[in-house]
mmCIF file of N, CA and C in Angstrom:
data_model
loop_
_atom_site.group_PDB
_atom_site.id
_atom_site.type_symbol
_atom_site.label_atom_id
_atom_site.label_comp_id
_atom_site.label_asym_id
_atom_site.label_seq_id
_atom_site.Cartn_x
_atom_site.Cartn_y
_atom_site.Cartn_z
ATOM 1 N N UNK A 1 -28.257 8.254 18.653
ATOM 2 C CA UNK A 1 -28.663 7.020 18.003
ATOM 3 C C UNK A 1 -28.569 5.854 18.997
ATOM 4 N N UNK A 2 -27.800 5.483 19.612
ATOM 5 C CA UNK A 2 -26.751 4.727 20.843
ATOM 6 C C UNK A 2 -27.761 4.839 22.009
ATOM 7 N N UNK A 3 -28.659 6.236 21.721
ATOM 8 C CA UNK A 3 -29.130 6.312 23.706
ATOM 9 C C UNK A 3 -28.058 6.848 24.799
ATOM 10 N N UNK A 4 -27.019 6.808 24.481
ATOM 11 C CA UNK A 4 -25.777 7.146 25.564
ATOM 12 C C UNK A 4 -24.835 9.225 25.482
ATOM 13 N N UNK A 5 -24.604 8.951 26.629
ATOM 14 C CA UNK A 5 -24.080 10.890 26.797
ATOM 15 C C UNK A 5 -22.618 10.633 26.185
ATOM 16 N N UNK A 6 -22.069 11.818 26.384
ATOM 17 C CA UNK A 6 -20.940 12.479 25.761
ATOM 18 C C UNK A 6 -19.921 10.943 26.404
ATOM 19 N N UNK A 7 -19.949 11.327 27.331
ATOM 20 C CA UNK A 7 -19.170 10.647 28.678
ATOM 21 C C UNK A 7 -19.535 9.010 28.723
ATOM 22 N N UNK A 8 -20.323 8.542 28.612
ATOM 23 C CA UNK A 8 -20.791 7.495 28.845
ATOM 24 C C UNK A 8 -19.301 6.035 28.399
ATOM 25 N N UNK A 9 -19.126 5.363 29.053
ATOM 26 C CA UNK A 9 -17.725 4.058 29.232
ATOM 27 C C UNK A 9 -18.507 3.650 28.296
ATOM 28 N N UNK A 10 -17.553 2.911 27.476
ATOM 29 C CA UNK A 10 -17.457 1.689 26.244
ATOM 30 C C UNK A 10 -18.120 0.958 26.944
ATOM 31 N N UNK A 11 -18.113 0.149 27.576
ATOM 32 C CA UNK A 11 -19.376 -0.741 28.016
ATOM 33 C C UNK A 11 -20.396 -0.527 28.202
ATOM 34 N N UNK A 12 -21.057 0.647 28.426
ATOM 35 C CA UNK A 12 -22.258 0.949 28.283
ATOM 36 C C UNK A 12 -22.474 1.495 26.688
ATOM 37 N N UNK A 13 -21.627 1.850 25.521
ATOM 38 C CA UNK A 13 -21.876 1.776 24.574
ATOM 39 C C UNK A 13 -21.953 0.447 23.896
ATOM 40 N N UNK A 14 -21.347 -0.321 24.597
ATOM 41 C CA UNK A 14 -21.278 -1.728 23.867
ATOM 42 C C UNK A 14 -22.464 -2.504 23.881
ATOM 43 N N UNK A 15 -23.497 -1.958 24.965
ATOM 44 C CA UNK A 15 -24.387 -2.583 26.061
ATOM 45 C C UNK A 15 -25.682 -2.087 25.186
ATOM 46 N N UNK A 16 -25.379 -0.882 24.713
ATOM 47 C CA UNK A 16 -26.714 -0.645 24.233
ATOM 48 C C UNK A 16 -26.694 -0.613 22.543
ATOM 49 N N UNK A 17 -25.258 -0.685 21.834
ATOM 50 C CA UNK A 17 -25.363 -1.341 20.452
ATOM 51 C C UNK A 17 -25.994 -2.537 20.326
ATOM 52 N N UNK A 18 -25.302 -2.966 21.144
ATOM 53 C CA UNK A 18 -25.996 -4.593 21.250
ATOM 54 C C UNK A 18 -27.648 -5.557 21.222
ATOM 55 N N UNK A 19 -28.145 -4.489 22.327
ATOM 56 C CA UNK A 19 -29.389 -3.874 22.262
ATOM 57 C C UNK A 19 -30.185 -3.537 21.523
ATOM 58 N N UNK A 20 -29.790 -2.658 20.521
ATOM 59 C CA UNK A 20 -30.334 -1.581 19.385
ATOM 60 C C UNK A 20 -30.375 -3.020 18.485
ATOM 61 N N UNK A 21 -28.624 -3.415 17.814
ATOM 62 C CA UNK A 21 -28.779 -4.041 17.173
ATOM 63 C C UNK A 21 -29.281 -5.574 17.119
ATOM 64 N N UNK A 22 -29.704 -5.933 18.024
ATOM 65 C CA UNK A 22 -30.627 -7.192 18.153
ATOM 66 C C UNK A 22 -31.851 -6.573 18.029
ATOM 67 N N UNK A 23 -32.661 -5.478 17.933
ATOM 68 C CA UNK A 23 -33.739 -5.213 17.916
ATOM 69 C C UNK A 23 -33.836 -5.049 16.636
ATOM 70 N N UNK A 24 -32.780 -4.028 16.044
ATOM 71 C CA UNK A 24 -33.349 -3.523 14.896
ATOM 72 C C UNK A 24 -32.540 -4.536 13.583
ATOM 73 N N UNK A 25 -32.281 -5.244 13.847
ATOM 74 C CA UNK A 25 -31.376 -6.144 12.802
ATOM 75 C C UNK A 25 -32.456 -6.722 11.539
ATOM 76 N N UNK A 26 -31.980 -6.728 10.445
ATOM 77 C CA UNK A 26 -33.213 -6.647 9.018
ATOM 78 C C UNK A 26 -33.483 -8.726 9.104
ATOM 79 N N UNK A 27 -33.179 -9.522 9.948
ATOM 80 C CA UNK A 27 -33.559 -10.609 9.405
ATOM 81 C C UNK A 27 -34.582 -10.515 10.575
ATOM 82 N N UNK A 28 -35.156 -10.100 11.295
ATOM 83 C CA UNK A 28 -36.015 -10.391 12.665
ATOM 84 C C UNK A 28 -37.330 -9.733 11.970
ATOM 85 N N UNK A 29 -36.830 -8.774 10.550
ATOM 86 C CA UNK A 29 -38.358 -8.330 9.993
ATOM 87 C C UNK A 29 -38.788 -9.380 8.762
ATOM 88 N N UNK A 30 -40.737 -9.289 8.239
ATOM 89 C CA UNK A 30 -40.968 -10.188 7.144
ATOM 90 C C UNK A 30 -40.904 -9.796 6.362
ATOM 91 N N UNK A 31 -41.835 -8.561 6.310
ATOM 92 C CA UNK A 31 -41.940 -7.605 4.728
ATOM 93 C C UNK A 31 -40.718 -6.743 4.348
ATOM 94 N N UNK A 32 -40.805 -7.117 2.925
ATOM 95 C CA UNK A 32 -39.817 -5.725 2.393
ATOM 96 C C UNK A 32 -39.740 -4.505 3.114
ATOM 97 N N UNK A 33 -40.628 -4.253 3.633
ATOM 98 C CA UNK A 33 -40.718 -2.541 3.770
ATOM 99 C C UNK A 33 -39.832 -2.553 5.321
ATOM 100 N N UNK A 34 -40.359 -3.198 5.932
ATOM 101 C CA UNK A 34 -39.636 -3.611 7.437
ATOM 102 C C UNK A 34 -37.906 -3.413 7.047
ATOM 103 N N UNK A 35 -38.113 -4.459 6.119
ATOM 104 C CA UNK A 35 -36.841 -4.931 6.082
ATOM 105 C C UNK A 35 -35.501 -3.874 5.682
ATOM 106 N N UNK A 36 -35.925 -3.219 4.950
ATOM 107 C CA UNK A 36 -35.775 -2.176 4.251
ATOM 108 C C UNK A 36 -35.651 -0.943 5.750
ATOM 109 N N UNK A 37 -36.401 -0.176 5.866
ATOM 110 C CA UNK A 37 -36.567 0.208 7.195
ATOM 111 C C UNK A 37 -35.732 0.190 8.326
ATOM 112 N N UNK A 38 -35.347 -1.369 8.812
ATOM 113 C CA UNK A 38 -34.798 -1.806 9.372
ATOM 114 C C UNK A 38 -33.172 -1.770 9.071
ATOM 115 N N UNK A 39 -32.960 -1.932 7.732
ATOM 116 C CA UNK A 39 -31.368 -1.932 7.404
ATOM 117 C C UNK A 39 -31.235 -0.887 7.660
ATOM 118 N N UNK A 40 -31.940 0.415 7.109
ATOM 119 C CA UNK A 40 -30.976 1.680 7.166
ATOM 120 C C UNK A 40 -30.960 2.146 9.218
ATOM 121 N N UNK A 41 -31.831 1.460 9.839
ATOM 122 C CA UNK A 41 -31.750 2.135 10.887
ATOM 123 C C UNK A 41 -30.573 1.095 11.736
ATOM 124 N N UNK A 42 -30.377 0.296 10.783
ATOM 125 C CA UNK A 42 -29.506 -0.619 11.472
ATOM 126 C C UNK A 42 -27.970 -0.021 11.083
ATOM 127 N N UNK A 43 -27.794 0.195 10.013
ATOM 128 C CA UNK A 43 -26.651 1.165 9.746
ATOM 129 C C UNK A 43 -26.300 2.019 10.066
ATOM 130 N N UNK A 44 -27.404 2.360 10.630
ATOM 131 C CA UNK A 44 -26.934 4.065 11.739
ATOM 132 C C UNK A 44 -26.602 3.109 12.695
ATOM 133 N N UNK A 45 -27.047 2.773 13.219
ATOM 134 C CA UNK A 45 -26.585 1.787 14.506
ATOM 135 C C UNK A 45 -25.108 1.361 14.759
ATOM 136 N N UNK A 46 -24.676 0.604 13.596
ATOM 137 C CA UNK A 46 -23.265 0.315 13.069
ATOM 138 C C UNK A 46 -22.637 1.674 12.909
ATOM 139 N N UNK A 47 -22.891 2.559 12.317
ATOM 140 C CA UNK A 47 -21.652 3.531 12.315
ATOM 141 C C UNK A 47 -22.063 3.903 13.148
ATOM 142 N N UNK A 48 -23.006 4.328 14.197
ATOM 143 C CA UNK A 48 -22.577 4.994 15.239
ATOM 144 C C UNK A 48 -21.326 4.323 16.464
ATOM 145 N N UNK A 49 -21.554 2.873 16.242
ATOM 146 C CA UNK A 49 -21.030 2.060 17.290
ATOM 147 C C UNK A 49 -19.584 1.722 17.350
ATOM 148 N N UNK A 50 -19.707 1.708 15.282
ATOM 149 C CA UNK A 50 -17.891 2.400 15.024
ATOM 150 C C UNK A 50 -17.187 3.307 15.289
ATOM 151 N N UNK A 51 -17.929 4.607 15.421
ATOM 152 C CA UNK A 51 -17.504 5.940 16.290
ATOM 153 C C UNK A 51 -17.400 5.990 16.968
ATOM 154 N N UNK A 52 -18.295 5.266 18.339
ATOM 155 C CA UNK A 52 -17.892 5.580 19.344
ATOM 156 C C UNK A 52 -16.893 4.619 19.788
ATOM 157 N N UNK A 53 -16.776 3.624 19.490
ATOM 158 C CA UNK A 53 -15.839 2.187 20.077
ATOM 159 C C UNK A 53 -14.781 2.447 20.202
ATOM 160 N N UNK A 54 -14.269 3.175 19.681
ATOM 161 C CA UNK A 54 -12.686 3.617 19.809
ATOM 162 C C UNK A 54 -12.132 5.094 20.186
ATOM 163 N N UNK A 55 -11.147 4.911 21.142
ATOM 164 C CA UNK A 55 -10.866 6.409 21.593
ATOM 165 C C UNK A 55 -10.732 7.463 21.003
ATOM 166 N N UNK A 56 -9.322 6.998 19.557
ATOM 167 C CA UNK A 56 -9.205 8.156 18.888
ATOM 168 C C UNK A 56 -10.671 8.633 17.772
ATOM 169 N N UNK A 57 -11.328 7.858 17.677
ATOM 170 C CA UNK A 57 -12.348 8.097 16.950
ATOM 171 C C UNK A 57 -13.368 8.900 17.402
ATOM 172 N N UNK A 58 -13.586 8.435 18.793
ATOM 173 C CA UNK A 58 -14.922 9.261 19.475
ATOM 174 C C UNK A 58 -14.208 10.610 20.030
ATOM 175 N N UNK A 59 -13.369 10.711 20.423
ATOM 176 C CA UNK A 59 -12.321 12.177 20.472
ATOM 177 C C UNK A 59 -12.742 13.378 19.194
ATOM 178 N N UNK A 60 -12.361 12.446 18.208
ATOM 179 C CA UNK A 60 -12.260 13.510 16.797
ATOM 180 C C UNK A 60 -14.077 14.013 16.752
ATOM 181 N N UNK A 61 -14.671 12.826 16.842
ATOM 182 C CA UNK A 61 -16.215 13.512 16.738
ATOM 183 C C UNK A 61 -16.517 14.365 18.004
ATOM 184 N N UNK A 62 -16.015 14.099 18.889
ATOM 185 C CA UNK A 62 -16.579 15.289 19.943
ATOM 186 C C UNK A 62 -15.596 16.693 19.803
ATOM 187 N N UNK A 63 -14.561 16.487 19.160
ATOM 188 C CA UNK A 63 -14.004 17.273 18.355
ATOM 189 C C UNK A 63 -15.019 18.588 17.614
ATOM 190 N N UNK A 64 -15.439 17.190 16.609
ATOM 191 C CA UNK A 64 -16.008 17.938 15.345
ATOM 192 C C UNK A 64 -17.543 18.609 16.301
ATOM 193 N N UNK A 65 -18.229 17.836 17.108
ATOM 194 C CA UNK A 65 -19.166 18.765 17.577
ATOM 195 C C UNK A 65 -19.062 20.309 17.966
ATOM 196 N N UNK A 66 -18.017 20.235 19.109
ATOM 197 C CA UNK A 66 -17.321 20.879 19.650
ATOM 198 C C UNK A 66 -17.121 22.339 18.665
ATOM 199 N N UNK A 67 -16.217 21.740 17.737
ATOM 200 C CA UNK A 67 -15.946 22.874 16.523
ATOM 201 C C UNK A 67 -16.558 22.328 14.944
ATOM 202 N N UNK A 68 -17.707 23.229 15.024
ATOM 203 C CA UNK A 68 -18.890 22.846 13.644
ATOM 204 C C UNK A 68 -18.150 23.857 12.427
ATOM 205 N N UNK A 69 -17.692 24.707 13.050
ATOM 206 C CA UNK A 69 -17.023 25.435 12.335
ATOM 207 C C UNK A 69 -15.708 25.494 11.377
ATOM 208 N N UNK A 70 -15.240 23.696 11.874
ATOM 209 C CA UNK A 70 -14.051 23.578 11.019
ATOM 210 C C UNK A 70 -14.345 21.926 10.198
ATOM 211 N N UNK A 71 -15.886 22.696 9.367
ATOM 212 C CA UNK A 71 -16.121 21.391 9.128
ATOM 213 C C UNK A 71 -15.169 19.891 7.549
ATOM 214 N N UNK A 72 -14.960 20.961 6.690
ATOM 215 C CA UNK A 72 -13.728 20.316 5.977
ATOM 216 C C UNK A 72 -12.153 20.015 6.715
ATOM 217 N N UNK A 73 -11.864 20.564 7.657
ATOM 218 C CA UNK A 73 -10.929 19.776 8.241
ATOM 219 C C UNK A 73 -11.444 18.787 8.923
ATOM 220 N N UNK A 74 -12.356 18.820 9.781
ATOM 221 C CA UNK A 74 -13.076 17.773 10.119
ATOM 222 C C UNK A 74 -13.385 16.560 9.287
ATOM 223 N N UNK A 75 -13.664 16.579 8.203
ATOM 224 C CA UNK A 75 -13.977 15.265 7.064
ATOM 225 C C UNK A 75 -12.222 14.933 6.601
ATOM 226 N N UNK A 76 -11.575 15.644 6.272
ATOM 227 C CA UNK A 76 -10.089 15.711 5.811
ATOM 228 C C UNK A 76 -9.644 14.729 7.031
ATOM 229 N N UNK A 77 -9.519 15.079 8.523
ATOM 230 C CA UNK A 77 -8.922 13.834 9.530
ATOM 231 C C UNK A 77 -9.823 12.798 9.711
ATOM 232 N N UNK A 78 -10.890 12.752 9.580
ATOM 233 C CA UNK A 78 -11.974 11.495 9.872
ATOM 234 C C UNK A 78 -11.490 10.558 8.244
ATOM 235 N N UNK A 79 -11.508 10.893 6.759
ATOM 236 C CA UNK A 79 -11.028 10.068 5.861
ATOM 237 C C UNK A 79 -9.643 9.469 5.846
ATOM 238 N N UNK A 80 -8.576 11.030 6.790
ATOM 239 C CA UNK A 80 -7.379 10.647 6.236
ATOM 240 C C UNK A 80 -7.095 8.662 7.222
ATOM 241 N N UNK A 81 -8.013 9.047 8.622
ATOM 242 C CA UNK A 81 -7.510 8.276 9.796
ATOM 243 C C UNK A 81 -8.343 7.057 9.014
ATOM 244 N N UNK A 82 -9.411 6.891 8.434
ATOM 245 C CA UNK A 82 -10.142 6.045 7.876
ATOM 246 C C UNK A 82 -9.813 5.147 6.657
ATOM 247 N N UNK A 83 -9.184 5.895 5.555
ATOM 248 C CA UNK A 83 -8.570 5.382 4.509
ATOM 249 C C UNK A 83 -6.856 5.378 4.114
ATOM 250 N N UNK A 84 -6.648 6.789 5.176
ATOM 251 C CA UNK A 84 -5.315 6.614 4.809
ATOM 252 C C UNK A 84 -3.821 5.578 5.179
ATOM 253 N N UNK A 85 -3.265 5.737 4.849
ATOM 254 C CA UNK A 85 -2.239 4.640 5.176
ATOM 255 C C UNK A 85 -1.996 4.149 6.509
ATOM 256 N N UNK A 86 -1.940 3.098 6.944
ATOM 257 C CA UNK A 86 -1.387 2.896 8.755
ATOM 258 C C UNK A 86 -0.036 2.837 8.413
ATOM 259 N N UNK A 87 0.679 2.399 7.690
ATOM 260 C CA UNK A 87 2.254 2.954 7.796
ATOM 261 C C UNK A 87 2.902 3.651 6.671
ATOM 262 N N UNK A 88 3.905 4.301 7.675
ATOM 263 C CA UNK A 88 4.922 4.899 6.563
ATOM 264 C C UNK A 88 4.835 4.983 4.902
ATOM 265 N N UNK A 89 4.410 5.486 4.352
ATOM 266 C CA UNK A 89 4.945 5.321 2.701
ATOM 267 C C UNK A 89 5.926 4.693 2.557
ATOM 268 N N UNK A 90 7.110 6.166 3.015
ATOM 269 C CA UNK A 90 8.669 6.036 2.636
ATOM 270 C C UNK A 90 9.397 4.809 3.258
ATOM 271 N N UNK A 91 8.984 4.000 4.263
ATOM 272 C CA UNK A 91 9.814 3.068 4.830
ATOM 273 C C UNK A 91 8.900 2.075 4.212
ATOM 274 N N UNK A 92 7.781 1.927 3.774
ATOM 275 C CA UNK A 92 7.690 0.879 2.767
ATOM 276 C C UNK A 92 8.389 0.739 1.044
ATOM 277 N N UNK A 93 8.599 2.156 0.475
ATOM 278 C CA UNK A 93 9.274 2.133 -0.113
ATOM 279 C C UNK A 93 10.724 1.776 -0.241
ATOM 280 N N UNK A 94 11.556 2.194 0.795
ATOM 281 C CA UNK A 94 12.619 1.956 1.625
ATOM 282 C C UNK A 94 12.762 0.714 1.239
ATOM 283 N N UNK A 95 11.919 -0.186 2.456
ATOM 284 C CA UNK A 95 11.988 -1.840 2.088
ATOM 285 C C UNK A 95 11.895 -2.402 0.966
ATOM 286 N N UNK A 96 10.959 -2.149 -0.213
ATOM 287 C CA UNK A 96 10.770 -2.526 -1.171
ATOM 288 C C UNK A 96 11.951 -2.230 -2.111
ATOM 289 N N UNK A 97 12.464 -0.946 -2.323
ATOM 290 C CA UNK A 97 13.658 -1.130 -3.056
ATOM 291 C C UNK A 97 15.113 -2.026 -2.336
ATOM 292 N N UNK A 98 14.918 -1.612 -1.174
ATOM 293 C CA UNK A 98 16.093 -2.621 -0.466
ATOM 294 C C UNK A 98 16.235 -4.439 -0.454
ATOM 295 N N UNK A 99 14.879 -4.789 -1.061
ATOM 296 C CA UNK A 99 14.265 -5.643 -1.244
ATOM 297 C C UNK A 99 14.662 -6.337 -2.824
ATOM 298 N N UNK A 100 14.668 -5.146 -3.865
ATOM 299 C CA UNK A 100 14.585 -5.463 -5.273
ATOM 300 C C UNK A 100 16.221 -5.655 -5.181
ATOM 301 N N UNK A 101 16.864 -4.683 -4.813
ATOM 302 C CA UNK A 101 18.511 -4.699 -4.765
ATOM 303 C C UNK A 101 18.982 -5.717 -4.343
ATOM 304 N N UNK A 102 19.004 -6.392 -3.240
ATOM 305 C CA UNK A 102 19.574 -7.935 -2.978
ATOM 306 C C UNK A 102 19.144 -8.903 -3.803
ATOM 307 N N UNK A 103 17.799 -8.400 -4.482
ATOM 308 C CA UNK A 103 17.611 -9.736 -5.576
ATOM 309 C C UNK A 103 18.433 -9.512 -6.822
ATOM 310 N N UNK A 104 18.818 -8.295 -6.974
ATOM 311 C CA UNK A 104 19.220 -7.881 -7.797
ATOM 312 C C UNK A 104 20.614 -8.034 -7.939
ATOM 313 N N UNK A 105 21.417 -8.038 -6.859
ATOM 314 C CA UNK A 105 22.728 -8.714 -6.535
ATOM 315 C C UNK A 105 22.835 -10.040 -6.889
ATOM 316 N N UNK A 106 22.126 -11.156 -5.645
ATOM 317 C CA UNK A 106 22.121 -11.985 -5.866
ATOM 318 C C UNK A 106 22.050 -12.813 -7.143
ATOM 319 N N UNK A 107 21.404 -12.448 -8.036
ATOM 320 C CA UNK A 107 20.709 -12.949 -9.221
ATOM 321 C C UNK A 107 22.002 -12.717 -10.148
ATOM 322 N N UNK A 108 22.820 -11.178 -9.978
ATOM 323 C CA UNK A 108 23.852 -11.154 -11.197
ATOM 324 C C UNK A 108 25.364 -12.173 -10.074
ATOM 325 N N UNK A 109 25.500 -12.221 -8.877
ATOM 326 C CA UNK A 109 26.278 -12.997 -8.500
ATOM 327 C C UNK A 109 26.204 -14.451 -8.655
ATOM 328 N N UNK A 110 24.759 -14.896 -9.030
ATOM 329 C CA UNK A 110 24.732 -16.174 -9.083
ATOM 330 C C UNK A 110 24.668 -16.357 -10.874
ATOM 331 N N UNK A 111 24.629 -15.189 -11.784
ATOM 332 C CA UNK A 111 24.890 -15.553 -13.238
ATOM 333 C C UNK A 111 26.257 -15.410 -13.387
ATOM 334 N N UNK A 112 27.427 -14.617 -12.105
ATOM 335 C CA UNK A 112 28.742 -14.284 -12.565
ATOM 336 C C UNK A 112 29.374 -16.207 -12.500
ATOM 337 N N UNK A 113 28.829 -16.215 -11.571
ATOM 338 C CA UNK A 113 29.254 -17.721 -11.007
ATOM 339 C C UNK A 113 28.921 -18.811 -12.095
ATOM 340 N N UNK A 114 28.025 -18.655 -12.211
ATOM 341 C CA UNK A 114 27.397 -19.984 -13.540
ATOM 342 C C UNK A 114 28.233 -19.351 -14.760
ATOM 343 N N UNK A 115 28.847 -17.872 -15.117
ATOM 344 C CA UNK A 115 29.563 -17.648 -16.278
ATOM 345 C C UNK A 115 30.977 -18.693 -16.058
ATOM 346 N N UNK A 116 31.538 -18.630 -14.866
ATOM 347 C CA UNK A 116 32.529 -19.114 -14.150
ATOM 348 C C UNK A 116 32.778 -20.248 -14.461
ATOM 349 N N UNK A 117 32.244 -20.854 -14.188
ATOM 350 C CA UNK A 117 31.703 -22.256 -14.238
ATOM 351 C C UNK A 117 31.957 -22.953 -15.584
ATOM 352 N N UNK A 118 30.977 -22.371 -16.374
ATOM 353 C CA UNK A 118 30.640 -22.589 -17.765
ATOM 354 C C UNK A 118 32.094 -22.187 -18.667
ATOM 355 N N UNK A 119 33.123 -20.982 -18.774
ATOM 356 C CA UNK A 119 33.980 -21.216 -18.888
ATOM 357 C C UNK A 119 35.233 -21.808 -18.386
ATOM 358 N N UNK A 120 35.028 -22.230 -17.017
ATOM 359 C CA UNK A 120 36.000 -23.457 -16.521
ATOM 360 C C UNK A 120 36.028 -24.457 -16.959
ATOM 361 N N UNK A 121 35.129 -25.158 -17.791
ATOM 362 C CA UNK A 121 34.479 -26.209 -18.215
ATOM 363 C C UNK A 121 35.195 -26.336 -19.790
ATOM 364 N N UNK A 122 35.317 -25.136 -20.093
ATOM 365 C CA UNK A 122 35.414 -25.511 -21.862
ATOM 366 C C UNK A 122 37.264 -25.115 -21.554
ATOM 367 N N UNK A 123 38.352 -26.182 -22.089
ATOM 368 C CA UNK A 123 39.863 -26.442 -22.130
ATOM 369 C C UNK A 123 40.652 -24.943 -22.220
ATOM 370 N N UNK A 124 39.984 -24.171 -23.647
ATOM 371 C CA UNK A 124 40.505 -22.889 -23.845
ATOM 372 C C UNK A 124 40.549 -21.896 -23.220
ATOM 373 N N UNK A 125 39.648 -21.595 -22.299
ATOM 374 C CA UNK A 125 39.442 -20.434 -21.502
ATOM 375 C C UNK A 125 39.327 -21.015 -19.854
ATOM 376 N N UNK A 126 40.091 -22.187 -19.625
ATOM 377 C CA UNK A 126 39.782 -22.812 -17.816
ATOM 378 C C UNK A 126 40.986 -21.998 -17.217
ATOM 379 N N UNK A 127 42.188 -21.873 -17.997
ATOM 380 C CA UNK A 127 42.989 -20.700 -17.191
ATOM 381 C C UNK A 127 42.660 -19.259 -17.004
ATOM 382 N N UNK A 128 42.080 -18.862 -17.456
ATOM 383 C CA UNK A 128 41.791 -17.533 -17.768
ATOM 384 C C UNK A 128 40.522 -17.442 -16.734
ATOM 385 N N UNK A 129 39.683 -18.847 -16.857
ATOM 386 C CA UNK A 129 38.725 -18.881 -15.705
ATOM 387 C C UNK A 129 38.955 -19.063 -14.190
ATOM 388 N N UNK A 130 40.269 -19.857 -14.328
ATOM 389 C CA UNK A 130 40.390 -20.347 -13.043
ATOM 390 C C UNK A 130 41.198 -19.171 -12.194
ATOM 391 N N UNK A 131 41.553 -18.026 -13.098
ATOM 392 C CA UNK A 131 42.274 -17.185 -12.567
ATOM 393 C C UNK A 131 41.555 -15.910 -11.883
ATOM 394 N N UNK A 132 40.265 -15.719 -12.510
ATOM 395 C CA UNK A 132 39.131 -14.869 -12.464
ATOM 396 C C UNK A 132 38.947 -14.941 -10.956
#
């Protein structure tokens, strides 16, 4: 799609997206049909340029050329690297409960204190408070 070999440096992929996509870009056409035409070949353009732009990405597809034969694992690492998480689950979970717990402290240490308080305040119970 690109024009470029297996091998070919990011700058010469960059060189000829660039290229492609100034040519084939849908506002440079008039008619619908152009236009039309033009987007989808412009979208190949774009995902190809997303594939190749990046190392681990253009790896996995010369990968997948490479081995046609392992083609559901092939879609399985191209979605997981695509949609799946960039970090940790468990250490976001981690944080997040470690997160709820200090509020969760805090919040009953700062109602033990205002209980404190509130019975220091009233004559009958300020010894009993002040002793707490």
């Amino acid at each position: 799609v690109l024009g470029v070999t297996r091998d070919s440096p990011k700058r010469d992929i960059a060189k000829n997206y660039r290229k492609l996509a100034g040519k084939w870009h849908p506002d440079m056409f008039r008619t619908p049909e152009e236009k039309e035409e033009a987007e989808k070949k412009f979208m190949q353009i774009a995902t190809a340029y997303e594939t190749l732009r990046e190392d681990e990405s253009r790896a996995e597809y010369d990968y997948m050329l490479d081995h046609p034969e392992e083609m559901w694992r092939n879609y399985y690492r191209y979605y997981r690297r695509r949609v799946g998480p960039k970090v940790d689950v468990r250490l976001v979970l981690a944080v997040t409960i470690s997160l709820i717990s200090a509020a969760q402290y805090y919040f009953s240490w700062n109602n033990y204190n205002e209980a404190i308080k509130c019975l220091a305040a009233i004559p009958k119970y300020r010894i009993q408070a002040t002793e707490i």
